[in-house]
Amino acid sequence: MLTALTVVGIALAVTHTFVNGFHDAPNALALPVRFRALTPRVGLVFTALVNVAGVWTAGYLLTDWIIRGVPVPHDVVGSATIVCALVTTIGWNILTWWWGMPSSSTTALAGGLLGGLLGARAVDLGAEDPLTATALLEVVVPLILAPLAAYAAAWTLVPLLLHLLRHSEPDATTFRSRLALAIGAAAVAFGHGIHHGRRAAWIFATLLLCAGVPDPLAGPAPWLFLVVAAGLGAGTLFGAWRIAYTLSSRMVTIDPFRGAIAQGVAGSLLFLGGTLIPVPMSTSQTTAAAILGAGRQQRFHTVNTRVVRGILLVWALTVPACGVVSGTLLLALSPLL
């Protein structure tokens, strides 16, 4: 059973990495494409390459580049938990893509792992309580703190920069904003590569540890970085444009200047959260919150309240929904463990 779970888990991990890149590509591209800072084709290739660069940078330049939060046991129960969490996360990402909602893969995975571990504990397959402070941090930071910081920073920067540029020509401001949008796309994609490269590598490494294989991250593991980078890069090339439309047009009406501020805030927070302050962050929720914060700072009503409520509802349901589904799958699988 352990061998079968390991094989299925690795296949699901590759699929999850691909779907992650596909689902999260709009975070970097929605505004630059909307305001013609990048063409769709150039933008997809550009962000795919930067995603790959983020994975390799994390692997070779960051010493503590794996964020360990949820206490997954290194045995058959751990393999089953990861398999159930991956199935749930992949399904949730595809469902929210169909809805056009910028949901968080980070919190979906955390919710799936916690739900699976709670399900295992309910049938006496796990002794350790998964609801630790570190595990809860995996949920609280990307779900609440990072979006609030992004919203507040973008909302605060708009009037300050408007005052500094009040004498600039509109055409010059638009040109600079488009340039900033292109740079911001690189920053968001790079931060995405760091954060999700870490998470994907943790999944692969934990599956192998559960199967009794020595920790591949104990030494250089270029094959692992290659698999993760290829999965994220390939997924990014397919771009989930349904979500891009929500971010750039449905959620809030925004101009290139405010879009550039939002992109810069999101990219800066993701970079800091992946390097100097290594905490788990959601690319989707950080970017969406920054766009909403910049868009709210206008003299007229620009926010589509119905769409924003739908996005917030999806964010609130991500952890409990993924937890319940993953826990149910683990309970169904438990007689075979």
XYZ file of C-alpha atoms in Angstrom:
337
model
C 0.000 0.000 0.000
C 2.834 2.389 0.846
C 4.426 1.931 -2.586
C 1.126 2.564 -4.352
C 0.490 5.700 -2.291
C 3.989 6.984 -3.034
C 3.597 6.503 -6.795
C 0.142 8.089 -6.822
C 1.362 10.884 -4.548
C 4.288 11.788 -6.807
C 2.003 11.814 -9.864
C -0.435 14.055 -8.001
C 2.426 16.296 -6.822
C 3.521 16.857 -10.430
C -0.099 17.578 -11.420
C -0.527 19.937 -8.466
C 2.601 21.864 -9.425
C 1.348 22.243 -13.008
C -2.163 23.306 -11.930
C -0.622 25.727 -9.429
C 1.322 27.475 -12.183
C -1.767 27.553 -14.405
C -4.071 28.841 -11.656
C -1.702 31.540 -10.351
C -0.356 32.925 -13.652
C -2.979 35.739 -13.710
C -1.592 37.186 -10.469
C 1.418 38.474 -12.383
C -0.220 39.034 -15.784
C -3.757 40.350 -15.281
C -2.889 44.054 -15.042
C 0.172 44.190 -17.362
C -1.854 42.547 -20.151
C -4.943 44.660 -19.400
C -2.935 47.882 -19.771
C -0.769 46.636 -22.677
C 2.485 46.647 -20.773
C 2.933 43.068 -22.041
C 1.197 41.069 -24.741
C -0.480 37.845 -23.575
C 2.012 35.565 -25.333
C 5.113 37.489 -24.275
C 3.730 37.822 -20.764
C 3.136 34.081 -20.374
C 6.630 33.159 -21.564
C 8.209 35.929 -19.503
C 6.468 35.001 -16.242
C 7.083 31.280 -16.827
C 10.826 31.945 -17.085
C 10.797 34.176 -13.998
C 8.874 31.492 -12.084
C 11.606 29.017 -12.986
C 14.242 31.522 -11.866
C 12.433 31.886 -8.532
C 12.499 28.130 -7.923
C 16.209 27.819 -8.711
C 17.082 30.905 -6.679
C 15.239 29.470 -3.682
C 16.934 26.125 -4.097
C 20.505 27.361 -4.367
C 20.655 30.745 -2.631
C 18.292 30.411 0.331
C 19.581 28.188 3.119
C 16.308 27.531 4.953
C 14.125 27.345 1.903
C 11.559 24.777 3.037
C 8.712 26.017 5.246
C 7.742 23.164 7.535
C 4.420 23.799 9.217
C 1.872 21.007 9.249
C 3.250 18.008 11.224
C 2.863 15.218 8.656
C 4.144 11.845 10.004
C 6.745 10.052 7.876
C 4.807 6.812 7.426
C 1.910 5.362 5.430
C -0.544 7.713 7.186
C 1.568 10.680 6.087
C 1.532 9.445 2.471
C -2.242 8.993 2.582
C -2.699 12.455 4.094
C -0.661 14.115 1.357
C -2.497 12.179 -1.375
C -5.894 13.257 0.020
C -4.727 16.870 0.412
C -3.371 16.995 -3.149
C -6.567 15.581 -4.652
C -8.554 18.184 -2.722
C -6.269 21.089 -3.618
C -6.182 20.230 -7.321
C -9.977 19.959 -7.374
C -10.390 23.267 -5.516
C -7.995 25.073 -7.875
C -9.849 23.802 -10.939
C -13.228 24.697 -9.427
C -12.177 28.242 -8.493
C -10.592 28.685 -11.924
C -13.946 27.765 -13.478
C -15.627 30.329 -11.238
C -12.939 32.881 -12.132
C -12.043 33.401 -8.483
C -8.463 34.214 -7.326
C -8.330 31.687 -4.494
C -5.264 30.575 -2.545
C -3.486 27.314 -3.344
C -1.482 27.814 -0.135
C -4.465 27.827 2.199
C -6.182 25.071 0.184
C -3.188 22.782 0.708
C -2.897 23.711 4.393
C -6.600 23.053 4.901
C -6.355 19.723 3.085
C -3.385 18.585 5.184
C -4.998 19.632 8.454
C -8.282 17.965 7.496
C -6.515 14.739 6.530
C -4.538 14.637 9.768
C -7.664 15.320 11.838
C -9.419 12.510 9.960
C -6.527 10.146 10.694
C -6.610 11.115 14.363
C -10.353 10.462 14.504
C -9.755 6.773 13.654
C -6.663 6.461 15.868
C -4.173 6.543 12.979
C -2.441 9.650 14.292
C -1.356 10.519 17.807
C -0.121 14.099 17.342
C -2.549 17.030 17.300
C -2.102 18.788 13.926
C -3.551 22.072 15.186
C -0.221 23.466 16.382
C 0.735 27.139 16.458
C 3.068 26.670 13.489
C 0.378 24.901 11.464
C -2.156 27.630 12.204
C 0.436 30.203 11.085
C 0.351 28.500 7.671
C -3.316 29.520 7.483
C -3.453 32.866 9.312
C -0.584 34.609 7.481
C -1.630 33.945 3.864
C -5.363 34.156 4.576
C -5.550 37.253 6.781
C -2.325 39.129 7.538
C -0.719 39.287 4.085
C -3.885 40.496 2.263
C -4.504 43.125 4.944
C -0.919 44.369 4.615
C -1.182 44.467 0.812
C -4.522 46.315 0.895
C -3.297 48.877 3.425
C 0.013 49.510 1.643
C -1.594 50.004 -1.772
C -4.371 52.198 -0.361
C -1.811 54.379 1.446
C 0.635 54.721 -1.443
C -1.876 55.945 -4.045
C -2.428 59.483 -2.640
C 1.234 59.866 -1.737
C 2.422 59.047 -5.252
C -0.388 61.079 -6.808
C 0.882 64.104 -4.905
C 4.478 63.492 -6.042
C 3.430 63.124 -9.690
C 0.787 65.870 -9.750
C 2.786 67.952 -12.266
C 3.640 65.067 -14.605
C 2.118 64.805 -18.058
C -0.595 62.102 -18.320
C 1.194 60.355 -21.190
C 4.471 60.251 -19.258
C 2.698 58.873 -16.179
C 0.997 56.174 -18.265
C 4.298 55.161 -19.878
C 6.054 54.915 -16.521
C 3.112 52.986 -15.101
C 3.318 50.433 -17.903
C 7.031 50.034 -17.305
C 6.357 49.538 -13.591
C 3.655 46.990 -14.417
C 6.104 44.914 -16.458
C 8.678 45.041 -13.663
C 5.970 44.234 -11.130
C 4.934 41.184 -13.158
C 8.486 39.876 -12.828
C 8.482 40.540 -9.069
C 5.168 38.722 -8.533
C 6.235 35.765 -10.696
C 9.603 35.562 -8.935
C 7.926 35.596 -5.519
C 5.501 32.940 -6.721
C 8.395 30.739 -7.815
C 10.068 31.065 -4.414
C 6.947 30.392 -2.329
C 5.389 27.632 -4.390
C 8.713 26.096 -5.300
C 9.360 25.660 -1.582
C 5.966 24.106 -1.031
C 6.200 21.741 -3.988
C 9.675 20.585 -2.945
C 8.373 19.932 0.587
C 5.601 17.743 -0.849
C 7.992 15.651 -2.950
C 10.513 15.331 -0.126
C 7.883 14.315 2.444
C 6.414 11.676 0.136
C 9.877 10.145 -0.315
C 10.567 10.292 3.432
C 7.267 8.494 4.090
C 8.423 5.758 1.707
C 11.701 5.338 3.606
C 13.902 7.174 1.087
C 16.594 9.450 2.574
C 15.695 13.119 2.640
C 16.454 14.458 -0.873
C 16.799 17.979 0.544
C 19.617 16.996 2.901
C 22.069 17.698 0.059
C 22.032 19.128 -3.474
C 18.951 17.942 -5.355
C 18.995 19.463 -8.855
C 16.539 16.851 -10.152
C 13.960 18.013 -7.612
C 14.402 21.680 -8.514
C 14.125 20.729 -12.194
C 10.828 18.868 -11.683
C 9.318 21.696 -9.644
C 10.533 24.421 -12.007
C 9.311 22.539 -15.076
C 5.881 21.980 -13.525
C 5.380 25.603 -12.479
C 6.773 26.962 -15.738
C 4.686 24.681 -17.954
C 1.517 25.444 -16.008
C 2.146 29.173 -16.254
C 2.338 28.956 -20.051
C -1.336 27.946 -20.169
C -2.491 30.945 -18.085
C -5.906 30.919 -16.346
C -7.426 33.902 -18.141
C -10.787 33.539 -16.390
C -9.118 34.650 -13.162
C -7.174 37.383 -14.980
C -10.448 38.888 -16.202
C -11.781 38.999 -12.640
C -8.657 40.695 -11.293
C -8.293 43.250 -14.076
C -11.899 44.120 -14.962
C -14.663 42.528 -12.869
C -13.458 43.199 -9.319
C -12.569 46.884 -9.609
C -12.141 49.548 -12.289
C -8.541 50.659 -12.149
C -6.116 52.724 -14.240
C -2.472 51.950 -15.151
C -1.116 54.198 -12.403
C -3.010 52.460 -9.605
C -2.393 49.101 -11.236
C 1.347 49.729 -11.143
C 1.156 50.562 -7.436
C -0.801 47.377 -6.728
C 1.639 45.272 -8.728
C 4.610 46.819 -6.968
C 3.136 46.281 -3.510
C 2.266 42.640 -4.220
C 5.662 41.900 -5.748
C 7.523 43.543 -2.851
C 5.579 41.650 -0.185
C 5.987 38.312 -1.953
C 9.717 38.870 -2.390
C 10.186 39.873 1.249
C 8.024 36.978 2.415
C 10.121 34.535 0.430
C 13.602 35.804 1.282
C 14.192 38.173 4.197
C 11.139 37.155 6.258
C 10.422 33.538 5.286
C 6.700 33.182 5.992
C 4.025 31.408 3.928
C 2.096 33.796 1.676
C -0.642 33.447 -0.895
C 0.207 35.003 -4.245
C -3.462 35.149 -5.260
C -4.794 36.804 -2.130
C -1.872 39.221 -1.750
C -2.217 40.384 -5.354
C -6.016 40.662 -5.266
C -5.922 42.620 -2.008
C -3.330 45.045 -3.393
C -5.433 45.644 -6.524
C -8.526 46.234 -4.413
C -6.674 48.625 -2.087
C -5.328 50.721 -4.956
C -8.671 50.686 -6.761
C -10.607 51.836 -3.701
C -8.495 54.987 -3.463
C -10.465 56.954 -6.088
C -12.971 59.782 -5.999
C -15.775 57.738 -7.565
C -17.232 54.286 -6.933
C -15.153 51.695 -8.790
C -15.561 48.461 -6.816
C -17.951 45.704 -7.886
C -19.252 44.812 -4.432
C -20.946 41.608 -5.579
C -17.713 40.229 -7.066
C -15.657 41.247 -4.018
C -18.133 39.522 -1.705
C -17.880 36.382 -3.823
C -14.075 36.457 -3.627
C -14.120 36.949 0.151
C -16.615 34.089 0.504
C -14.326 31.781 -1.486
C -11.362 32.806 0.690
C -13.348 32.110 3.866
C -14.532 28.710 2.618
C -11.167 27.493 1.294
C -9.755 26.038 4.519
C -12.940 24.436 5.914
C -14.086 23.094 2.534
C -10.704 21.580 1.688
C -10.354 20.271 5.248
C -13.720 18.498 5.172
C -13.154 16.956 1.734
C -9.618 15.803 2.546
C -10.672 14.425 5.928
C -13.526 12.498 4.299
C -11.168 11.016 1.722
C -8.760 9.953 4.470
C -11.573 8.286 6.423
C -12.613 6.405 3.269
C -9.022 5.281 2.756
C -8.342 4.420 6.406
C -9.438 0.724 6.263
C -6.585 0.090 3.799
C -3.887 1.719 5.953
